[in-house]
Coordinates of C-alpha atoms in Angstrom, one line a residue:
Chain A
M1 CA -19.9 -35.4 -16.8
S2 CA -16.5 -34.1 -15.9
V3 CA -15.2 -34.0 -12.4
L4 CA -12.5 -31.7 -11.1
V5 CA -11.1 -32.1 -7.7
Y6 CA -9.3 -29.3 -5.8
P7 CA -7.6 -30.6 -2.8
R8 CA -7.0 -27.9 -0.3
T9 CA -4.9 -27.5 2.8
G10 CA -6.9 -26.6 5.9
H11 CA -10.6 -27.0 6.1
V12 CA -12.2 -27.4 2.8
E13 CA -12.2 -30.0 0.1
E14 CA -14.1 -28.9 -3.0
T15 CA -15.4 -30.9 -5.9
L16 CA -16.8 -29.4 -9.1
S17 CA -18.9 -31.6 -11.4
S18 CA -21.2 -30.6 -14.2
G19 CA -23.9 -32.2 -16.3
G20 CA -27.5 -31.8 -17.0
G21 CA -27.2 -28.1 -17.4
E22 CA -25.9 -27.6 -13.9
T23 CA -22.6 -27.3 -12.2
I24 CA -22.4 -28.7 -8.7
V25 CA -19.9 -27.3 -6.2
A26 CA -19.6 -29.9 -3.5
V27 CA -17.8 -28.9 -0.3
N28 CA -16.6 -31.0 2.6
W29 CA -15.6 -28.7 5.5
T30 CA -14.0 -29.2 8.8
A31 CA -14.2 -26.6 11.5
D32 CA -11.2 -25.5 13.5
A33 CA -11.0 -25.5 17.3
S34 CA -13.2 -22.4 17.5
G35 CA -15.9 -24.0 15.4
D36 CA -15.2 -21.9 12.3
C37 CA -14.1 -22.8 8.8
V38 CA -13.0 -20.1 6.3
D39 CA -11.5 -20.9 2.8
W40 CA -11.7 -19.7 -0.7
L41 CA -13.5 -21.8 -3.3
S42 CA -12.6 -22.0 -7.0
P43 CA -14.0 -19.1 -9.1
I44 CA -17.3 -19.9 -10.8
G45 CA -19.9 -18.2 -12.9
G46 CA -23.6 -18.8 -13.2
T47 CA -26.9 -18.6 -11.4
L48 CA -27.0 -20.1 -8.0
R49 CA -30.2 -22.1 -7.7
R50 CA -30.1 -24.0 -4.4
M51 CA -27.9 -25.4 -1.7
T52 CA -28.2 -28.8 0.0
Y53 CA -26.5 -29.8 3.2
R54 CA -26.2 -32.8 5.3
A55 CA -26.1 -33.2 9.1
T56 CA -22.8 -32.5 10.6
V57 CA -20.8 -35.5 11.7
A58 CA -19.1 -34.6 15.0
G59 CA -21.2 -31.8 16.5
T60 CA -23.0 -31.9 19.7
G61 CA -26.2 -30.5 18.2
G62 CA -27.5 -27.0 17.8
T63 CA -27.0 -24.9 14.7
H64 CA -24.3 -23.5 12.5
S65 CA -24.2 -20.9 9.8
V66 CA -22.9 -20.9 6.3
Y67 CA -22.0 -17.8 4.3
L68 CA -20.7 -17.6 0.7
Y69 CA -19.1 -14.2 0.2
D70 CA -18.0 -12.7 -3.1
E71 CA -14.8 -10.6 -3.4
Y72 CA -16.7 -7.6 -2.1
G73 CA -18.0 -9.2 1.0
I74 CA -21.6 -9.7 -0.3
D75 CA -23.2 -13.0 1.0
M76 CA -24.4 -14.8 -2.1
L77 CA -26.7 -16.9 0.0
D78 CA -28.4 -13.7 1.1
G79 CA -28.5 -14.9 4.7
R80 CA -30.3 -18.2 3.8
G81 CA -27.4 -20.2 5.2
A82 CA -27.7 -18.8 8.7
G83 CA -28.9 -21.0 11.6
L84 CA -28.8 -24.4 9.8
T85 CA -29.6 -27.2 12.2
D86 CA -26.7 -29.5 12.8
S87 CA -28.7 -32.6 12.7
A88 CA -30.7 -31.9 9.6
T89 CA -30.3 -32.7 5.9
D90 CA -32.2 -30.3 3.8
T91 CA -32.3 -28.1 0.7
V92 CA -32.3 -24.3 0.7
F93 CA -33.4 -22.4 -2.4
V94 CA -31.4 -19.3 -2.9
Y95 CA -32.8 -16.1 -4.2
R96 CA -32.9 -12.4 -3.4
A97 CA -36.2 -10.9 -2.3
V98 CA -36.0 -7.5 -3.8
E99 CA -39.5 -6.5 -2.8
A100 CA -42.5 -8.2 -1.2
D101 CA -43.4 -11.1 -3.4
L102 CA -40.7 -10.2 -5.9
D103 CA -37.6 -12.3 -6.1
V104 CA -34.5 -12.4 -8.3
P105 CA -31.9 -15.1 -8.7
I106 CA -28.4 -14.5 -7.7
V107 CA -25.5 -14.7 -10.2
L108 CA -22.2 -16.0 -9.0
C109 CA -19.2 -14.4 -10.6
G110 CA -15.6 -15.1 -9.6
P111 CA -13.9 -16.3 -6.4
L112 CA -16.1 -17.1 -3.4
Q113 CA -15.2 -17.3 0.2
L114 CA -16.9 -20.0 2.2
R115 CA -17.4 -19.2 5.9
V116 CA -18.9 -21.6 8.4
S117 CA -19.4 -20.3 11.9
G118 CA -20.9 -21.5 15.1
A119 CA -20.2 -25.2 14.5
D120 CA -18.6 -27.2 17.2
A121 CA -14.8 -27.7 17.4
S122 CA -13.6 -30.0 14.7
D123 CA -17.1 -30.6 13.5
A124 CA -17.4 -31.5 9.9
G125 CA -20.1 -31.2 7.2
Y126 CA -21.0 -31.3 3.6
M127 CA -22.9 -29.0 1.3
A128 CA -23.5 -28.7 -2.4
F129 CA -24.2 -25.6 -4.4
F130 CA -26.2 -26.0 -7.6
V131 CA -25.2 -23.5 -10.2
R132 CA -26.8 -23.1 -13.7
P133 CA -24.0 -21.8 -16.0
Chain B
M1 CA 7.1 17.1 15.5
G2 CA 6.0 14.3 13.2
I3 CA 8.3 13.0 10.5
T4 CA 11.9 13.5 11.4
N5 CA 13.7 11.9 8.4
I6 CA 12.9 10.4 5.0
C7 CA 14.9 8.5 2.4
G8 CA 13.9 7.1 -1.0
F9 CA 17.4 5.9 -2.0
E10 CA 17.0 8.6 -4.7
H11 CA 20.7 9.7 -4.6
G12 CA 21.4 6.4 -6.4
D13 CA 24.3 5.4 -4.4
T14 CA 25.3 4.8 -0.7
L15 CA 26.2 8.4 0.1
E16 CA 23.0 8.9 2.2
L17 CA 23.4 5.7 4.1
E18 CA 25.1 5.3 7.5
A19 CA 26.5 1.9 6.4
S20 CA 25.9 -0.9 4.0
G21 CA 27.5 -4.2 3.2
G22 CA 27.3 -7.7 1.9
T23 CA 25.3 -8.7 -1.2
A24 CA 23.3 -5.5 -1.6
G25 CA 23.1 -2.3 -3.5
I26 CA 21.1 0.4 -5.2
S27 CA 18.6 -1.0 -7.8
T28 CA 16.3 0.3 -10.5
A29 CA 14.5 -3.0 -11.0
Y30 CA 11.7 -2.2 -8.6
A31 CA 11.0 1.2 -7.1
H32 CA 8.0 2.0 -4.9
A33 CA 8.4 5.6 -6.1
G34 CA 11.0 7.6 -7.8
T35 CA 13.9 5.8 -9.6
Y36 CA 15.8 3.8 -7.0
S37 CA 15.3 1.3 -4.3
W38 CA 17.7 -0.8 -2.1
R39 CA 18.2 -4.5 -3.0
V40 CA 19.5 -7.2 -0.7
Y41 CA 20.1 -10.5 -2.4
P42 CA 22.5 -12.8 -0.6
T43 CA 22.6 -16.5 -1.3
T44 CA 22.7 -19.2 1.3
T45 CA 24.7 -18.0 4.3
A46 CA 25.7 -14.6 2.9
T47 CA 24.4 -11.4 4.3
G48 CA 23.6 -7.9 3.0
Y49 CA 22.0 -4.7 4.4
A50 CA 21.7 -0.9 4.4
R51 CA 21.7 1.2 7.6
L52 CA 19.6 4.4 7.8
Q53 CA 19.6 7.0 10.5
G54 CA 18.1 10.4 11.3
I55 CA 19.2 14.0 10.8
S56 CA 21.3 15.9 13.4
S57 CA 19.3 18.8 14.8
T58 CA 22.5 20.8 15.3
T59 CA 24.5 20.2 12.1
G60 CA 22.0 18.7 9.5
A61 CA 24.4 15.8 9.1
R62 CA 23.3 12.2 9.0
A63 CA 23.1 11.2 12.7
T64 CA 21.8 8.7 15.2
I65 CA 18.0 9.0 15.4
N66 CA 18.1 9.2 19.2
Q67 CA 14.4 8.9 19.8
A68 CA 12.9 7.1 22.8
T69 CA 9.8 6.4 20.8
C70 CA 10.2 5.9 17.1
Y71 CA 7.6 5.1 14.4
M72 CA 9.4 3.8 11.3
R73 CA 7.9 3.0 7.8
I74 CA 9.6 1.2 5.0
Y75 CA 8.1 -0.3 1.8
F76 CA 9.2 -3.9 1.4
L77 CA 9.0 -6.2 -1.6
Y78 CA 10.4 -9.6 -2.0
V79 CA 11.3 -11.7 -5.1
T80 CA 12.7 -14.6 -3.1
K81 CA 11.7 -15.4 0.4
P82 CA 13.4 -18.0 2.6
A83 CA 12.7 -21.5 1.3
A84 CA 12.7 -22.8 4.8
N85 CA 12.7 -21.4 8.3
E86 CA 13.2 -17.6 8.4
E87 CA 15.6 -14.8 7.9
Q88 CA 15.8 -11.2 9.1
I89 CA 14.3 -8.4 7.0
M90 CA 15.0 -5.5 9.3
T91 CA 16.5 -4.7 12.7
C92 CA 16.1 -1.8 14.9
R93 CA 19.2 -0.8 16.8
S94 CA 20.4 1.6 19.4
S95 CA 23.6 3.3 18.5
S96 CA 25.4 0.0 18.9
A97 CA 23.2 -3.0 19.7
V98 CA 20.0 -4.6 18.3
K99 CA 16.8 -3.6 20.1
G100 CA 14.5 -5.8 18.0
E101 CA 14.2 -7.5 14.7
I102 CA 11.5 -8.6 12.2
R103 CA 11.9 -11.8 10.3
L104 CA 10.2 -13.2 7.2
T105 CA 9.3 -16.8 7.3
S106 CA 9.1 -19.4 4.5
S107 CA 5.3 -18.9 4.6
G108 CA 5.7 -15.2 3.8
T109 CA 4.6 -14.2 7.3
L110 CA 6.3 -11.9 9.7
K111 CA 7.7 -12.5 13.2
L112 CA 8.9 -9.9 15.8
F113 CA 11.8 -10.6 18.1
D114 CA 13.3 -8.5 20.9
S115 CA 16.9 -7.8 21.9
T116 CA 17.2 -11.3 23.5
A117 CA 16.0 -13.0 20.2
A118 CA 12.8 -14.0 22.0
Q119 CA 9.8 -14.0 19.7
I120 CA 7.2 -11.3 20.7
G121 CA 3.5 -11.7 20.1
S122 CA 2.2 -14.2 17.6
T123 CA 3.5 -14.8 14.1
G124 CA 1.7 -12.5 11.7
T125 CA -1.3 -13.8 9.8
T126 CA -0.7 -11.9 6.5
A127 CA 1.2 -14.1 4.0
L128 CA 3.2 -11.5 2.0
E129 CA 3.1 -12.3 -1.7
P130 CA 6.1 -11.8 -4.0
Y131 CA 6.6 -8.9 -6.3
R132 CA 4.2 -6.7 -4.3
W133 CA 5.2 -3.6 -2.2
Y134 CA 4.0 -3.8 1.4
R135 CA 4.0 -0.9 3.8
I136 CA 5.7 -2.1 6.9
E137 CA 5.5 0.2 9.9
W138 CA 7.2 -0.5 13.2
Y139 CA 6.6 1.1 16.5
M140 CA 9.5 0.8 18.9
T141 CA 9.8 2.0 22.5
T142 CA 12.6 2.4 25.0
S143 CA 12.2 1.2 28.5
A144 CA 14.3 -0.5 31.3
T145 CA 11.4 -2.8 31.8
P146 CA 9.6 -4.9 29.1
S147 CA 7.7 -2.6 26.8
T148 CA 5.5 -2.9 23.8
S149 CA 6.5 -3.0 20.1
T150 CA 4.0 -3.2 17.2
V151 CA 4.4 -4.1 13.6
Y152 CA 1.8 -3.0 11.0
V153 CA 1.3 -4.2 7.4
D154 CA -0.4 -1.8 5.1
G155 CA -1.8 0.1 8.0
A156 CA -3.2 -2.8 9.9
E157 CA -1.8 -4.1 13.1
E158 CA 0.0 -7.4 12.4
I159 CA 2.1 -8.2 15.5
T160 CA 2.2 -6.6 18.9
G161 CA 3.6 -7.7 22.2
S162 CA 5.8 -6.8 25.2
G163 CA 9.5 -7.7 25.2
T164 CA 13.0 -6.6 26.2
F165 CA 13.7 -3.8 23.7
T166 CA 16.4 -2.3 25.9
N167 CA 16.5 1.2 27.6
N168 CA 18.7 2.7 24.9
N169 CA 17.0 5.1 22.4
V170 CA 16.4 4.1 18.8
G171 CA 19.6 4.8 16.9
D172 CA 19.2 3.4 13.4
Y173 CA 17.6 0.6 11.3
D174 CA 19.3 -2.1 9.2
F175 CA 17.3 -3.2 6.2
G176 CA 18.1 -6.6 4.8
K177 CA 19.7 -9.7 6.2
P178 CA 22.4 -8.2 8.3
T179 CA 23.2 -11.6 10.0
N180 CA 22.6 -15.1 8.7
L181 CA 20.2 -17.2 10.7
N182 CA 19.3 -20.2 8.6
G183 CA 21.4 -20.1 5.5
Q184 CA 18.5 -19.1 3.2
T185 CA 18.8 -17.3 -0.1
V186 CA 16.7 -14.2 -0.3
D187 CA 16.0 -11.3 -2.6
F188 CA 14.5 -8.3 -0.9
Y189 CA 13.8 -4.7 -2.0
Y190 CA 13.3 -1.6 0.2
D191 CA 12.1 1.9 -0.6
D192 CA 10.6 5.0 0.9
Y193 CA 11.8 5.1 4.5
A194 CA 10.3 7.5 7.0
I195 CA 10.6 7.9 10.7
S196 CA 8.4 9.9 13.1
D197 CA 8.4 10.7 16.8
S198 CA 4.6 10.9 17.1
A199 CA 2.7 8.5 14.9
N200 CA 3.1 6.0 12.1
P201 CA 4.1 7.9 9.0
G202 CA 1.3 6.2 7.0
E203 CA 1.1 6.0 3.2
G204 CA 3.9 7.9 1.4
F205 CA 5.8 8.1 -1.8
I206 CA 9.2 9.8 -2.0
V207 CA 10.6 11.3 -5.1
A208 CA 13.4 13.7 -5.9
V209 CA 12.9 17.1 -7.5
P210 CA 15.8 18.9 -9.1
V211 CA 16.7 22.6 -9.0
N212 CA 16.0 24.5 -12.2
G213 CA 17.0 28.1 -11.8
A214 CA 18.4 31.0 -9.8
G215 CA 16.7 32.0 -6.7
S216 CA 16.6 35.2 -4.7
S217 CA 20.3 35.1 -3.8
S218 CA 23.3 34.1 -5.9
Q219 CA 26.4 34.9 -3.8
W220 CA 28.3 31.7 -4.6
T221 CA 30.2 31.2 -7.9
G222 CA 28.3 29.0 -10.4
S223 CA 24.7 28.4 -11.4
Y224 CA 22.0 25.8 -11.0
T225 CA 23.3 23.9 -13.9
D226 CA 26.3 22.9 -11.8
I227 CA 24.2 21.2 -9.1
D228 CA 21.2 19.7 -11.1
D229 CA 22.9 16.4 -11.6
T230 CA 20.9 13.3 -12.5
P231 CA 21.7 11.2 -9.4
P232 CA 24.2 10.2 -8.2
N233 CA 26.1 13.4 -8.1
D234 CA 28.9 14.1 -10.6
G235 CA 31.5 14.9 -8.0
D236 CA 34.0 17.6 -9.1
A237 CA 32.8 17.6 -12.7
T238 CA 30.5 20.5 -11.9
Y239 CA 29.9 22.4 -8.7
I240 CA 29.3 25.8 -7.2
Y241 CA 31.7 27.2 -4.6
D242 CA 32.4 30.0 -2.3
G243 CA 35.6 31.0 -0.5
T244 CA 34.9 34.4 0.9
A245 CA 36.0 35.1 4.5
S246 CA 33.2 37.4 5.5
G247 CA 30.7 34.5 6.1
G248 CA 27.0 34.4 5.4
K249 CA 27.2 34.0 1.7
V250 CA 24.0 32.5 0.3
S251 CA 23.0 31.0 -3.0
L252 CA 19.4 29.9 -3.5
F253 CA 17.7 28.1 -6.3
T254 CA 14.2 27.4 -7.6
I255 CA 13.0 23.9 -8.1
S256 CA 11.3 22.1 -11.0
N257 CA 7.6 21.7 -11.1
P258 CA 7.0 18.9 -8.6
G259 CA 4.1 17.6 -10.5
N260 CA 6.4 16.6 -13.3
Y261 CA 8.0 14.2 -10.9
G262 CA 4.8 12.6 -9.7
V263 CA 4.0 14.8 -6.7
R264 CA 0.3 15.2 -6.0
G265 CA -2.0 14.8 -3.1
T266 CA -1.0 15.5 0.5
I267 CA 2.6 16.7 0.9
K268 CA 3.9 15.2 4.2
A269 CA 7.5 16.2 4.3
V270 CA 10.2 18.0 2.3
R271 CA 13.9 17.2 2.8
V272 CA 16.5 19.5 1.2
G273 CA 20.0 18.0 0.9
S274 CA 23.2 19.5 -0.3
V275 CA 26.2 17.4 -1.2
I276 CA 29.2 19.4 0.0
R277 CA 32.8 19.3 0.8
E278 CA 35.8 21.5 1.6
E279 CA 38.3 22.1 -1.2
L280 CA 41.1 22.0 1.4
A281 CA 40.7 20.9 5.0
H282 CA 39.9 23.8 7.3
T283 CA 37.4 24.8 9.9
S284 CA 34.2 25.4 7.9
A285 CA 30.7 26.3 8.8
M286 CA 28.3 25.1 6.2
A287 CA 24.5 25.3 6.3
T288 CA 21.7 24.1 4.0
R289 CA 18.5 26.2 3.6
L290 CA 14.9 25.7 2.6
R291 CA 13.1 29.0 2.0
S292 CA 9.3 29.2 1.7
A293 CA 7.3 32.4 1.1
G294 CA 10.2 34.4 2.5
T295 CA 10.7 32.3 5.6
N296 CA 13.9 30.4 6.0
S297 CA 14.5 27.0 7.6
T298 CA 18.2 26.5 7.9
S299 CA 20.2 23.7 9.3
G300 CA 22.9 24.3 11.9
N301 CA 26.4 25.0 10.9
R302 CA 28.6 22.0 10.1
N303 CA 32.3 21.7 9.9
I304 CA 32.5 19.5 6.9
T305 CA 35.4 17.5 5.5
A306 CA 37.3 17.3 2.2
S307 CA 35.1 14.3 1.1
Y308 CA 31.6 14.9 -0.2
G309 CA 28.8 14.3 2.2
F310 CA 25.1 15.2 2.7
Q311 CA 23.7 18.0 4.8
H312 CA 20.0 18.1 5.3
V313 CA 17.2 20.3 6.4
L314 CA 13.7 18.7 6.8
A315 CA 10.4 20.4 7.1
A316 CA 7.3 18.3 7.8
T317 CA 5.2 21.4 7.6
D318 CA 5.6 24.7 5.7
P319 CA 8.2 26.9 7.4
A320 CA 6.0 29.8 6.5
G321 CA 3.2 28.2 8.5
G322 CA 0.6 25.5 8.2
N323 CA 0.7 22.3 6.3
W324 CA 2.4 22.1 2.9
T325 CA 0.4 23.0 -0.1
Y326 CA 1.3 22.2 -3.6
D327 CA 1.5 25.8 -4.7
R328 CA 3.8 26.7 -1.7
L329 CA 6.0 23.7 -2.4
K330 CA 6.3 24.6 -6.1
A331 CA 7.6 28.1 -5.1
I332 CA 10.2 27.1 -2.6
E333 CA 13.9 28.0 -2.9
V334 CA 16.7 25.8 -1.7
G335 CA 20.3 26.4 -1.3
V336 CA 23.5 26.7 0.7
V337 CA 24.9 29.1 3.2
N338 CA 28.7 29.5 3.8
N339 CA 29.0 30.8 7.3
G340 CA 32.8 30.1 7.4
T341 CA 35.2 33.0 8.2
T342 CA 38.3 31.9 6.4
A343 CA 39.1 32.3 2.7
N344 CA 38.9 28.7 1.9
N345 CA 36.6 27.2 -0.7
V346 CA 33.6 25.1 0.1
L347 CA 32.0 23.2 -2.8
C348 CA 28.4 22.0 -3.5
T349 CA 28.1 19.5 -6.3
Y350 CA 24.4 18.6 -6.0
M351 CA 21.2 19.7 -4.4
Q352 CA 18.4 17.3 -3.9
V353 CA 14.8 18.1 -2.9
L354 CA 13.0 15.0 -1.6
V355 CA 9.3 15.2 -1.3
E356 CA 7.1 12.7 0.6
F357 CA 3.5 12.7 -0.4
A358 CA 0.4 10.6 -0.2
P359 CA -1.1 10.7 -3.7
I360 CA -4.6 11.3 -4.7
P361 CA -5.4 9.2 -7.7
A362 CA -5.8 11.1 -11.0
P363 CA -9.4 11.7 -12.0
G364 CA -10.9 9.0 -14.2
V365 CA -12.4 5.6 -14.4
I366 CA -10.4 2.4 -15.1
V367 CA -12.6 -0.5 -16.3
S368 CA -11.4 -4.1 -16.0
R369 CA -13.4 -7.2 -17.0
A370 CA -13.3 -10.8 -16.0
A371 CA -15.6 -13.7 -16.9
W372 CA -16.2 -17.0 -15.3
G373 CA -18.4 -19.4 -17.3
R374 CA -21.5 -17.5 -18.4
A375 CA -21.0 -14.7 -15.9
E376 CA -19.0 -11.5 -16.3
R377 CA -17.8 -8.9 -13.8
I378 CA -17.1 -5.4 -15.0
E379 CA -15.1 -3.5 -12.4
A380 CA -14.7 0.3 -12.6
R381 CA -12.1 1.9 -10.3
W382 CA -13.0 5.6 -10.2
A383 CA -11.5 8.8 -8.9
S384 CA -13.6 12.0 -9.1
D385 CA -12.5 15.3 -10.5
D386 CA -12.8 18.7 -8.8
G387 CA -16.5 18.7 -9.6
G388 CA -17.1 15.3 -7.9
A389 CA -17.6 13.5 -11.2
A390 CA -15.9 10.7 -13.1
W391 CA -16.8 8.8 -16.2
S392 CA -15.2 5.9 -18.2
E393 CA -14.6 5.4 -21.9
W394 CA -17.4 3.7 -23.8
F395 CA -17.3 -0.1 -23.8
D396 CA -19.4 -2.9 -25.1
A397 CA -21.5 -5.0 -22.7
T398 CA -23.9 -7.9 -23.3
G399 CA -26.0 -9.9 -20.9
M400 CA -28.5 -9.7 -18.1
L401 CA -27.5 -7.1 -15.5
D402 CA -27.8 -8.8 -12.1
R403 CA -26.4 -6.3 -9.6
I404 CA -23.9 -3.6 -8.8
I405 CA -21.6 -3.5 -5.9
A406 CA -20.4 0.0 -4.8
V407 CA -17.3 0.1 -2.6
P408 CA -16.3 3.5 -1.2
D409 CA -12.6 4.1 -0.7
S410 CA -11.7 4.3 3.0
T411 CA -9.1 7.0 2.6
Y412 CA -10.8 9.1 0.0
A413 CA -14.4 8.3 0.9
P414 CA -16.9 9.9 -1.4
S415 CA -19.7 12.2 -0.2
A416 CA -22.8 10.5 1.1
N417 CA -25.5 9.8 -1.5
Y418 CA -23.2 9.8 -4.5
D419 CA -24.6 8.4 -7.7
V420 CA -23.6 5.6 -10.1
T421 CA -25.1 5.3 -13.5
L422 CA -24.4 3.0 -16.5
E423 CA -25.2 5.3 -19.4
R424 CA -26.2 4.3 -22.9
P425 CA -25.3 6.6 -25.8
D426 CA -28.9 7.9 -25.8
G427 CA -28.5 9.0 -22.2
V428 CA -30.7 6.3 -20.6
D429 CA -29.4 4.8 -17.3
A430 CA -29.2 1.0 -17.6
L431 CA -29.3 0.8 -13.8
L432 CA -32.8 2.1 -13.9
G433 CA -31.9 4.7 -11.3
L434 CA -31.0 2.0 -8.7
G435 CA -27.4 3.1 -8.5
A436 CA -28.4 6.5 -6.9
N437 CA -27.6 7.6 -3.4
R438 CA -24.8 5.2 -2.6
S439 CA -23.3 5.0 0.9
A440 CA -20.1 6.9 1.7
A441 CA -19.0 4.3 4.3
N442 CA -20.4 0.9 3.5
V443 CA -20.1 -1.6 0.7
E444 CA -23.5 -1.8 -0.9
C445 CA -25.1 -4.3 -3.3
A446 CA -28.0 -3.0 -5.4
W447 CA -30.0 -5.6 -7.3
I448 CA -31.1 -4.3 -10.7
Y449 CA -34.7 -5.1 -11.6
R450 CA -38.0 -3.6 -12.5
E451 CA -41.4 -4.7 -11.4
T452 CA -43.7 -5.1 -14.3
T453 CA -47.4 -4.2 -14.3
A454 CA -48.1 -7.9 -13.9
G455 CA -46.3 -8.1 -10.6
D456 CA -43.4 -9.9 -12.1
V457 CA -39.7 -9.1 -12.1
E458 CA -38.1 -7.9 -15.3
R459 CA -34.3 -7.8 -15.5
N460 CA -32.4 -5.4 -17.6
V461 CA -30.6 -7.0 -20.6
L462 CA -27.6 -5.0 -21.8
G463 CA -26.6 -5.0 -25.4
G464 CA -24.5 -2.2 -27.0
R465 CA -22.2 0.5 -25.7
Y466 CA -22.2 1.9 -22.2
R467 CA -20.1 4.0 -19.9
V468 CA -19.8 4.2 -16.1
K469 CA -20.6 7.6 -14.6
I470 CA -20.1 8.9 -11.1
A471 CA -21.7 12.1 -9.8
N472 CA -22.0 14.0 -6.6
A473 CA -19.0 12.2 -5.1
G474 CA -17.1 15.3 -3.9
A475 CA -13.8 16.4 -5.3
N476 CA -10.9 14.0 -5.6
K477 CA -12.7 11.0 -4.0
C478 CA -12.3 7.3 -4.9
G479 CA -14.2 4.1 -5.0
V480 CA -14.9 0.9 -7.0
V481 CA -18.2 -0.1 -8.7
A482 CA -18.6 -3.7 -9.9
F483 CA -21.3 -4.8 -12.3
V484 CA -22.3 -8.5 -12.5
L485 CA -23.9 -9.8 -15.6
A486 CA -25.3 -13.2 -16.6
T487 CA -24.1 -13.6 -20.2

């Protein structure tokens, strides 16, 4: 396993690790005074399988939303990061439903912009994206 | 009226500037369009600038802008920004005093200040990157009470706010670091200046087109070869002249094909300039003329001096009526008129035709590729031809096709329901028809799949040669299509 750490100014600290056929993009985020967090993650390529997230640490409850936009503004979570419960720890499987009962995986390719919205001011959280290269 | 003056620094020296000074000068290192730009590169506490004005409506000479409301555009590129704090990059002045200024910070962001050096609005949020041209537009007002000024970057509002911008009309602009604020070394480039009295000039490229033949009148002595200098002008080495006492002597000249100098798309302004002087000091009456389809647009008479100087006539629209068209521009004549009534020679050493245009990209598709791990993105930037079609060269591609993203251009938006295909040599569309009927206004993602008879999803695996084709987009439209593959 190799671990790469990308310290960032602002709101996001990102860790890439790989092993067992998967790359894990782990993100610690901190919201600003308006409850938002926007930052670019390191470019990555591969199939996004799932996202796990932990309960936020300083919020007052409620929900927050997570989006992972590519360079063209397409949400690679396909909306499945919307309305996450602040107090929950859970796993979200990520796929695109192209038709009823027909799903396709989503391929990440290039820089990604993480946007957290609707959190409480200075709230913080953690999430990990599991990518199969 | 619209655009009231343009300058692309295409004369190649300081003749068309009101003033300049410090560590600054004409450069060919970076040009937004044409050959030349203006460079300001003072170190530590040194300064440098160029001052640009407008055109006199009575004499065609360089003159104070004298507009209560002025919309200015300049393209700005930096190589070195302030390492700390901030320095000026441009100031707006009345005829004698600063009305406002824009500064560049060590973060690459912009700040707006009024005449009292109070910061107006918030610091801009766009961090300008080095070696990249940015379109800076600046709306300035004149009022005895606090009034609004706005700064735009690449067409988007960056800073706005109310401040004390004085009740004196806009007179001129200084580009560079005219005064030292924080002792910072900078290296700035400026190009393609335009001012308007009605709206932001918007996107524009400015190039110079030379004269190339005799026009419909040849009453001066000499030919076009005497005034077709490669800028800057050659002074008294070659020139045309007239010294008749009867007045009204005209020489007109045709111009080279503007397309050979990069002109295409929407023509937004044409400025004809003559570099003229008196042989001996006397009371002269010189005029410069632009003639389109038999209709003259002529500057007022100017009593010039014995030193060479510019006289201009600017037409934001075709003098013969309507907006400029390429064919009408190609056929214009430009020249000089000697309205003097004494038998003293007036000389013209150079005629310059500046054209401001907003280009339409040349038809075609440019394919670029980037890979991250086992994923590849193939990006096709396309511009359609007159038939609304575009296609790329053939290229190799291998991998499972996941999706396409279609991005219509906001300026040259394609027609609704345009079609994208990824064609194999046998004519089969690798997108399975899922690239059809794209939106003219929105970024769209189309997932590429096929439902099998078993109710499962089958992805399309590429292997071989392909080309991107665009159809039904309308003439001269643009966009981007990206293909994402798992390889």
